[in-house]
Coordinates of C-alpha atoms in Angstrom, one line a residue:
Chain A
X1 CA 45.2 -7.5 14.3
X2 CA 45.4 -5.8 17.6
X3 CA 41.9 -6.6 18.9
X4 CA 41.1 -9.5 21.2
X5 CA 37.5 -9.9 19.9
X6 CA 36.3 -10.6 16.4
X7 CA 34.9 -7.3 15.1
X8 CA 31.5 -8.8 14.7
X9 CA 31.0 -9.5 18.4
X10 CA 32.5 -6.4 20.0
X11 CA 30.2 -4.6 22.4
X12 CA 29.8 -1.7 19.9
X13 CA 27.9 -4.0 17.6
X14 CA 25.7 -5.6 20.2
X15 CA 22.8 -3.1 19.7
X16 CA 22.8 -4.0 16.1
X17 CA 22.6 -7.7 16.9
X18 CA 19.9 -7.0 19.4
X19 CA 17.8 -5.1 16.8
X20 CA 18.5 -7.7 14.2
X21 CA 17.4 -10.6 16.3
X22 CA 14.3 -8.7 17.4
X23 CA 13.3 -7.6 13.9
X24 CA 13.9 -11.0 12.3
X25 CA 12.3 -12.8 15.3
X26 CA 9.2 -10.6 15.4
X27 CA 8.6 -10.7 11.7
X28 CA 9.1 -14.5 11.5
X29 CA 6.7 -14.9 14.4
X30 CA 4.1 -12.7 12.9
X31 CA 4.4 -14.7 9.7
X32 CA 3.9 -17.9 11.6
X33 CA 0.9 -16.4 13.3
X34 CA -0.7 -15.5 10.0
X35 CA 0.1 -18.9 8.6
X36 CA -1.6 -20.4 11.6
X37 CA -4.7 -18.3 11.0
X38 CA -4.7 -19.3 7.3
X39 CA -4.4 -23.0 8.2
X40 CA -7.1 -22.5 10.8
X41 CA -9.4 -21.1 8.1
X42 CA -8.8 -24.1 5.9
X43 CA -9.4 -26.6 8.7
X44 CA -12.6 -24.9 9.6
X45 CA -13.7 -25.1 6.0
X46 CA -13.0 -28.8 6.0
X47 CA -14.6 -29.8 9.3
X48 CA -18.3 -30.4 9.6
X49 CA -19.4 -30.1 13.2
X50 CA -23.1 -30.0 12.5
X51 CA -23.8 -33.6 13.5
X52 CA -22.0 -33.4 16.8
X53 CA -23.7 -33.8 20.1
X54 CA -25.2 -30.5 21.2
X55 CA -23.6 -28.7 24.2
X56 CA -25.0 -25.9 26.3
X57 CA -24.4 -22.6 24.5
X58 CA -22.5 -21.2 27.5
X59 CA -19.8 -23.8 27.0
X60 CA -19.0 -22.5 23.6
X61 CA -19.9 -18.8 23.5
X62 CA -19.1 -16.1 25.9
X63 CA -20.8 -12.8 26.2
X64 CA -18.8 -10.1 24.6
X65 CA -16.2 -12.5 23.3
X66 CA -15.4 -12.9 19.6
X67 CA -16.9 -15.9 17.8
X68 CA -14.8 -18.9 18.6
X69 CA -13.2 -20.1 15.4
X70 CA -13.8 -23.8 16.1
X71 CA -17.5 -23.4 16.7
X72 CA -18.8 -22.8 13.2
X73 CA -21.8 -25.0 12.7
X74 CA -21.6 -26.5 16.2
X75 CA -25.0 -27.5 17.6
X76 CA -25.7 -25.9 21.0
X77 CA -28.7 -25.9 23.2
X78 CA -30.3 -22.5 23.3
X79 CA -32.5 -21.8 26.3
X80 CA -34.2 -18.4 26.7
X81 CA -37.1 -16.3 25.8
X82 CA -38.3 -15.3 22.3
X83 CA -38.3 -11.6 21.5
X84 CA -41.0 -11.6 18.8
X85 CA -41.0 -7.8 18.7
X86 CA -37.4 -7.8 17.3
X87 CA -38.1 -10.2 14.4
X88 CA -36.3 -9.4 11.2
X89 CA -35.7 -10.8 7.7
X90 CA -32.6 -11.5 5.8
X91 CA -33.0 -11.2 2.1
X92 CA -31.4 -12.9 -0.9
X93 CA -31.5 -16.4 0.6
X94 CA -31.7 -18.8 -2.3
X95 CA -33.1 -22.3 -1.8
X96 CA -33.5 -24.6 -4.8
X97 CA -33.2 -21.7 -7.1
X98 CA -35.9 -19.6 -5.4
X99 CA -34.9 -16.3 -3.8
X100 CA -36.4 -16.0 -0.3
X101 CA -35.9 -14.8 3.2
X102 CA -34.6 -16.1 6.4
X103 CA -36.9 -15.3 9.3
X104 CA -34.9 -14.3 12.3
X105 CA -36.2 -13.8 15.8
X106 CA -33.7 -13.0 18.6
X107 CA -33.8 -15.1 21.8
X108 CA -33.0 -13.4 25.1
X109 CA -30.6 -15.7 26.9
X110 CA -30.3 -15.2 30.7
X111 CA -27.0 -15.2 32.5
X112 CA -25.4 -18.6 33.0
X113 CA -26.9 -20.5 35.9
X114 CA -29.9 -18.2 36.1
X115 CA -33.0 -20.2 37.2
X116 CA -35.4 -17.4 36.3
X117 CA -36.9 -18.4 32.9
X118 CA -38.4 -15.0 32.3
X119 CA -36.8 -12.0 30.7
X120 CA -34.3 -10.0 32.8
X121 CA -32.0 -7.0 32.6
X122 CA -28.9 -9.2 32.1
X123 CA -30.2 -11.0 29.1
X124 CA -28.1 -11.2 26.0
X125 CA -29.7 -11.6 22.6
X126 CA -28.9 -14.4 20.2
X127 CA -30.4 -13.9 16.7
X128 CA -32.0 -17.2 15.7
X129 CA -32.9 -18.2 12.2
X130 CA -36.2 -19.9 12.5
X131 CA -36.6 -20.8 8.9
X132 CA -36.9 -19.8 5.3
X133 CA -39.8 -18.3 3.5
X134 CA -40.1 -17.5 -0.2
X135 CA -42.0 -14.3 0.6
X136 CA -41.6 -11.5 3.1
X137 CA -45.4 -11.4 3.6
X138 CA -47.8 -13.9 5.1
X139 CA -45.2 -15.0 7.6
X140 CA -46.4 -17.1 10.6
X141 CA -46.7 -15.1 13.7
X142 CA -43.4 -15.0 15.6
X143 CA -43.3 -17.3 18.6
X144 CA -43.6 -15.9 22.1
X145 CA -42.5 -17.2 25.5
X146 CA -39.8 -19.6 26.5
X147 CA -37.8 -21.6 24.1
X148 CA -35.4 -24.5 24.4
X149 CA -34.0 -25.9 21.2
X150 CA -30.8 -26.9 19.4
X151 CA -29.3 -24.4 17.1
X152 CA -26.2 -24.5 14.8
X153 CA -23.9 -21.6 15.7
X154 CA -22.7 -19.4 12.9
X155 CA -20.3 -16.4 12.9
X156 CA -21.4 -13.1 11.4
X157 CA -21.5 -12.9 7.6
X158 CA -19.7 -10.2 5.7
X159 CA -20.6 -10.5 2.0
X160 CA -20.1 -6.9 1.3
X161 CA -23.8 -6.4 0.5
X162 CA -25.1 -2.9 1.3
X163 CA -28.3 -2.4 3.1
X164 CA -30.0 0.0 0.7
X165 CA -32.9 0.7 3.0
X166 CA -31.8 1.0 6.5
X167 CA -35.3 1.9 7.8
X168 CA -37.0 -1.5 7.3
X169 CA -36.5 -4.7 9.2
X170 CA -34.8 -6.5 6.2
X171 CA -31.1 -6.8 6.0
X172 CA -29.2 -8.1 2.9
X173 CA -26.9 -10.3 4.9
X174 CA -26.6 -11.9 8.3
X175 CA -24.1 -9.4 9.5
X176 CA -24.3 -8.9 13.2
X177 CA -23.5 -5.2 13.1
X178 CA -26.5 -4.8 10.8
X179 CA -28.7 -6.9 13.1
X180 CA -27.5 -5.0 16.2
X181 CA -28.9 -1.9 14.6
X182 CA -32.4 -3.5 14.5
X183 CA -32.4 -4.9 18.0
X184 CA -31.7 -3.3 21.3
X185 CA -29.4 -4.3 24.0
X186 CA -26.3 -6.5 24.1
X187 CA -26.0 -9.3 21.6
X188 CA -23.7 -12.4 21.2
X189 CA -21.1 -12.3 18.5
X190 CA -22.9 -15.2 16.8
X191 CA -26.3 -16.3 15.4
X192 CA -28.0 -19.6 15.5
X193 CA -30.0 -21.7 13.0
X194 CA -32.8 -23.8 14.6
X195 CA -31.7 -27.4 14.0
X196 CA -35.2 -28.8 13.8
X197 CA -34.8 -31.6 11.4
X198 CA -32.3 -33.0 8.9
X199 CA -29.3 -34.5 10.5
X200 CA -30.9 -33.8 13.9
X201 CA -33.6 -36.4 13.4
X202 CA -34.3 -37.8 16.7
X203 CA -30.7 -38.3 17.7
X204 CA -30.4 -35.2 19.8
X205 CA -31.4 -34.6 23.4
X206 CA -33.5 -31.7 22.4
X207 CA -34.0 -32.1 18.6
X208 CA -37.5 -33.5 18.3
X209 CA -38.2 -32.5 21.8
X210 CA -37.6 -28.8 21.2
X211 CA -39.8 -26.5 23.2
X212 CA -41.5 -23.8 21.2
X213 CA -38.8 -23.8 18.4
X214 CA -40.8 -21.3 16.3
X215 CA -40.3 -23.2 13.1
X216 CA -43.9 -23.8 12.2
X217 CA -44.9 -22.6 8.8
X218 CA -41.4 -22.1 7.6
X219 CA -39.0 -24.3 5.6
X220 CA -36.1 -25.5 7.7
X221 CA -32.7 -23.9 7.1
X222 CA -29.6 -26.1 7.1
X223 CA -26.0 -24.9 7.6
X224 CA -25.1 -25.8 4.0
X225 CA -27.5 -23.0 3.0
X226 CA -25.3 -20.5 4.8
X227 CA -23.4 -18.5 2.2
X228 CA -19.9 -19.6 2.1
X229 CA -17.4 -17.5 3.9
X230 CA -15.3 -15.7 1.4
X231 CA -12.1 -17.7 0.7
X232 CA -10.2 -14.4 0.5
X233 CA -10.5 -14.1 4.3
X234 CA -8.1 -17.0 4.6
X235 CA -6.0 -16.1 1.6
X236 CA -5.3 -12.7 3.0
X237 CA -3.7 -14.4 6.0
X238 CA -1.5 -16.4 3.7
X239 CA -0.4 -13.3 1.8
X240 CA 0.3 -11.5 5.1
X241 CA 2.4 -14.5 6.2
X242 CA 4.5 -14.4 3.1
X243 CA 4.8 -10.7 3.5
X244 CA 6.2 -11.0 7.0
X245 CA 8.8 -13.5 5.9
X246 CA 9.9 -11.3 3.1
X247 CA 10.2 -8.6 5.7
X248 CA 12.2 -10.9 8.0
X249 CA 14.6 -11.7 5.2
X250 CA 15.0 -8.0 4.5
X251 CA 15.7 -7.3 8.1
X252 CA 18.3 -10.0 8.2
X253 CA 19.9 -8.6 5.1
X254 CA 20.0 -5.1 6.6
X255 CA 21.4 -6.5 9.8
X256 CA 24.2 -8.3 8.0
X257 CA 25.0 -5.2 6.0
X258 CA 25.4 -3.0 9.1
X259 CA 27.5 -5.6 10.8
X260 CA 29.7 -6.0 7.8
X261 CA 30.2 -2.2 7.7
X262 CA 31.3 -2.3 11.3
X263 CA 33.6 -5.3 10.7
X264 CA 35.2 -3.6 7.7
X265 CA 35.7 -0.4 9.6
X266 CA 37.2 -2.2 12.6
X267 CA 39.5 -4.3 10.4
X268 CA 40.7 -1.1 8.7
X269 CA 41.4 0.5 12.1
X270 CA 43.1 -2.6 13.4
X271 CA 45.3 -3.0 10.4
X272 CA 49.0 -2.1 11.1
X273 CA 49.7 1.5 10.2
X274 CA 46.0 2.2 9.5
X275 CA 44.2 4.7 11.7
X276 CA 40.5 5.0 12.0
X277 CA 39.6 6.1 8.5
X278 CA 35.9 6.6 8.9
X279 CA 35.1 10.3 8.8
X280 CA 33.2 12.0 11.6
X281 CA 30.0 11.2 9.8
X282 CA 30.8 7.6 9.7
X283 CA 31.7 7.4 6.1
X284 CA 34.3 4.8 5.5
X285 CA 36.9 5.5 2.8
X286 CA 37.8 2.0 2.0
X287 CA 36.6 0.1 -1.1
X288 CA 33.1 0.5 0.3
X289 CA 33.3 4.3 -0.1
X290 CA 34.2 4.4 -3.7
X291 CA 31.7 6.0 -6.0
X292 CA 30.9 2.8 -7.7
X293 CA 30.4 0.7 -4.6
X294 CA 26.8 1.3 -3.9
X295 CA 26.0 0.8 -7.6
X296 CA 26.0 -3.0 -7.3
X297 CA 23.8 -3.0 -4.2
X298 CA 20.6 -3.6 -6.1
X299 CA 21.7 -6.9 -7.4
X300 CA 23.1 -7.9 -4.0
X301 CA 19.8 -7.0 -2.4
X302 CA 17.8 -9.3 -4.5
X303 CA 20.3 -12.0 -4.8
X304 CA 21.5 -12.3 -1.3
X305 CA 18.7 -11.2 0.9
X306 CA 17.1 -14.7 1.1
X307 CA 20.4 -16.4 1.8
X308 CA 21.0 -14.2 4.7
X309 CA 18.1 -15.2 6.8
X310 CA 20.6 -17.0 9.0
X311 CA 22.3 -15.2 11.8
X312 CA 24.5 -12.6 10.3
X313 CA 27.7 -13.1 12.1
X314 CA 28.6 -16.3 10.2
X315 CA 28.6 -14.9 6.7
X316 CA 30.6 -11.9 7.8
X317 CA 33.7 -14.0 8.6
X318 CA 34.2 -15.5 5.2
X319 CA 33.3 -12.3 3.3
X320 CA 36.5 -10.4 3.1
X321 CA 35.7 -9.4 -0.4
X322 CA 35.1 -5.7 -0.6
X323 CA 31.6 -4.8 -1.6
X324 CA 32.8 -2.8 -4.6
X325 CA 32.7 -4.4 -8.0
Chain B
X1 CA 22.2 9.0 -7.1
X2 CA 19.5 10.9 -8.8
X3 CA 17.6 7.8 -9.8
X4 CA 18.1 6.2 -6.4
X5 CA 16.7 9.3 -4.7
X6 CA 13.8 9.6 -7.1
X7 CA 12.8 5.9 -6.6
X8 CA 13.0 6.4 -2.9
X9 CA 10.9 9.6 -3.0
X10 CA 8.2 8.1 -5.2
X11 CA 7.9 5.0 -3.1
X12 CA 7.9 7.0 0.2
X13 CA 5.2 9.3 -1.2
X14 CA 3.0 6.4 -2.5
X15 CA 3.4 4.4 0.8
X16 CA 2.9 7.6 2.9
X17 CA -0.4 8.5 1.2
X18 CA -1.7 5.0 1.2
X19 CA -0.9 4.7 4.9
X20 CA -2.9 7.8 5.7
X21 CA -5.8 6.5 3.6
X22 CA -5.6 3.1 5.2
X23 CA -5.1 4.1 8.9
X24 CA -6.8 7.5 9.1
X25 CA -9.7 6.9 6.7
X26 CA -10.1 3.1 6.1
X27 CA -9.8 1.9 9.7
X28 CA -12.1 4.4 11.3
X29 CA -14.8 3.9 8.6
X30 CA -14.6 0.2 8.9
X31 CA -14.4 -0.1 12.6
X32 CA -15.6 3.0 14.4
X33 CA -19.2 1.9 14.8
X34 CA -19.4 1.9 18.6
X35 CA -18.6 -1.8 18.9
X36 CA -15.3 -3.4 19.9
X37 CA -12.5 -3.5 17.5
X38 CA -10.0 -6.3 16.6
X39 CA -10.9 -8.3 19.7
X40 CA -8.7 -6.2 22.0
X41 CA -9.9 -2.7 21.8
X42 CA -13.0 -2.6 23.9
X43 CA -15.0 0.2 22.3
X44 CA -14.8 2.7 19.5
X45 CA -16.6 6.0 19.0
X46 CA -19.9 5.5 17.2
X47 CA -19.1 7.6 14.1
X48 CA -20.2 5.2 11.4
X49 CA -23.5 3.4 10.9
X50 CA -22.9 -0.3 10.5
X51 CA -23.8 -1.6 7.1
X52 CA -23.8 1.9 5.6
X53 CA -22.0 2.8 2.4
X54 CA -19.3 4.5 4.4
X55 CA -18.5 1.4 6.3
X56 CA -18.5 -0.8 3.2
X57 CA -16.0 1.6 1.7
X58 CA -13.9 1.3 4.9
X59 CA -14.0 -2.5 4.6
X60 CA -12.9 -2.3 1.0
X61 CA -10.1 0.0 1.9
X62 CA -8.8 -2.1 4.8
X63 CA -9.1 -5.4 3.0
X64 CA -7.8 -4.6 -0.5
X65 CA -5.5 -1.7 0.3
X66 CA -4.1 -3.5 3.4
X67 CA -2.5 -6.3 1.4
X68 CA -1.4 -4.0 -1.4
X69 CA 0.1 -1.6 1.1
X70 CA 2.1 -4.4 2.7
X71 CA 3.8 -5.3 -0.6
X72 CA 4.4 -1.7 -1.6
X73 CA 5.9 -1.1 1.8
X74 CA 8.4 -3.9 1.0
X75 CA 9.4 -2.1 -2.2
X76 CA 9.7 1.1 -0.2
X77 CA 12.0 -0.5 2.3
X78 CA 14.3 -1.7 -0.5
X79 CA 14.4 1.6 -2.2
X80 CA 15.1 3.4 1.1
X81 CA 17.8 0.9 2.0
X82 CA 19.5 1.3 -1.4
X83 CA 19.5 5.0 -0.9
X84 CA 20.9 4.6 2.6
X85 CA 23.7 2.5 1.2
X86 CA 24.5 4.8 -1.6
X87 CA 24.3 7.9 0.5
X88 CA 26.4 6.2 3.2
X89 CA 24.0 6.9 6.1
X90 CA 24.9 5.5 9.5
X91 CA 22.6 2.8 10.9
X92 CA 20.8 5.2 13.2
X93 CA 19.7 7.6 10.5
X94 CA 18.8 4.6 8.2
X95 CA 16.7 2.9 10.8
X96 CA 14.8 6.1 11.7
X97 CA 14.1 6.7 8.0
X98 CA 12.8 3.1 7.6
X99 CA 10.8 3.0 10.8
X100 CA 9.2 6.4 10.3
X101 CA 7.9 5.2 6.9
X102 CA 5.5 3.0 8.9
X103 CA 3.9 5.9 10.8
X104 CA 1.1 7.9 9.2
X105 CA 2.0 11.5 8.6
X106 CA 5.5 11.1 10.2
X107 CA 6.5 9.3 7.0
X108 CA 6.3 12.6 5.1
X109 CA 8.7 14.2 7.6
X110 CA 11.1 11.4 7.2
X111 CA 11.0 11.6 3.5
X112 CA 11.8 15.4 3.6
X113 CA 14.6 14.8 6.1
X114 CA 16.2 12.1 4.0
X115 CA 15.8 14.0 0.8
X116 CA 17.3 17.2 2.2
X117 CA 20.2 15.4 3.6
X118 CA 21.0 13.7 0.3
X119 CA 20.6 17.0 -1.6
X120 CA 22.9 18.7 0.9
X121 CA 25.6 16.1 0.8
X122 CA 25.4 15.2 -2.8
X123 CA 24.8 18.6 -4.2
X124 CA 27.5 18.2 -6.8
X125 CA 26.2 15.0 -8.2
X126 CA 22.6 16.2 -8.2
X127 CA 23.3 19.6 -9.8
X128 CA 21.9 20.1 -13.2
X129 CA 24.4 19.3 -15.9
X130 CA 26.5 17.2 -13.6
X131 CA 27.8 14.0 -15.2
X132 CA 25.4 11.1 -14.8
X133 CA 25.9 8.8 -11.9
X134 CA 27.2 5.3 -12.6
X135 CA 24.5 3.2 -14.0
X136 CA 22.4 1.4 -11.4

């Protein structure tokens, strides 16, 4: 052995190590990120925020920002102006076995800190579910003017239902992209459900004292009537997490294989009397180069990949066995 | 060698086609409705009507096919790596082949490049009537 350094840590192999560390690290990290998202979904499903103290909506929801994952069902104070002209219905809302409709009227919410109660150019719309009705006809007239009430925040639905008649003001699900089509102007990435009664009874600063909540003539909607968010959304994150870790193991295996090739080549070159025996195309002619050698790779790939998720240099040292059978 | 090459080519084609469907059809249909995308892309061209059948199709493609493609891609990586070992490619060539498999359309070029190299270098073994390769 003429070389000073172990073949696995010579500068020639450094780029391989760099790539290996990067690939394994990135894949592991992305897996952790997906796992985190999955756990987050499960936590959200388990936590009920609906009885919490209401906070100003601006504390939870930002204009243009995605729906904050920890705000599902959180009661907020909505302060703005009804837009009765934009009222719409959401179909297929079942309450006690009766199919009915949610009645939704957007509230125009002024910029934070705005003292002007009237409508303005900077207003952003928040669709607000005022209540439930068994029929789309004979609805109470939508409210007009200023409103101040508590609403449970909800993220957009995505049940996969298709709007078969895009020309009317009825949507089959509370999907904000569908709602956006029926209203004009900027809209929050959320909708609200007027928290008029139920757990809200009297406890809340606004609750009973809501101003013009627009719920008259409609049955109250509670967050437990919101169709459950599909469990597959979270499951998909878990599947992706596992996928990333399988990928990380694979990257580690490839890394180890490449390093082992280099080590074998270097050892052959270092051996007394042995010249560099790799051809110009990098083909080694040692035991690895035999026609049978790659034949056993499939088994090695499946058997050994998971074991090699550790840094590759270590296993190389004790593996003097040629990779041939 | 013949089997290894065939397995690689089948997986490369399957993954390549799925990738095109997923990225060049599914993602635009699902997301290009004029609104923001994935939280960090501020706006998209308004090509698709939200809630339309086309967008639902896009959602289905990205959700179902997305997961399936991930796993198929793992199988592709394994078949490609086995071929790389068997054909004694250097790390550089191997990595380019693996990485290009992730890029829509470029994956087809990588598959051609790899296949042609194997056919050139292992012409004897792949020739009709040549003795079968050792069992894999």
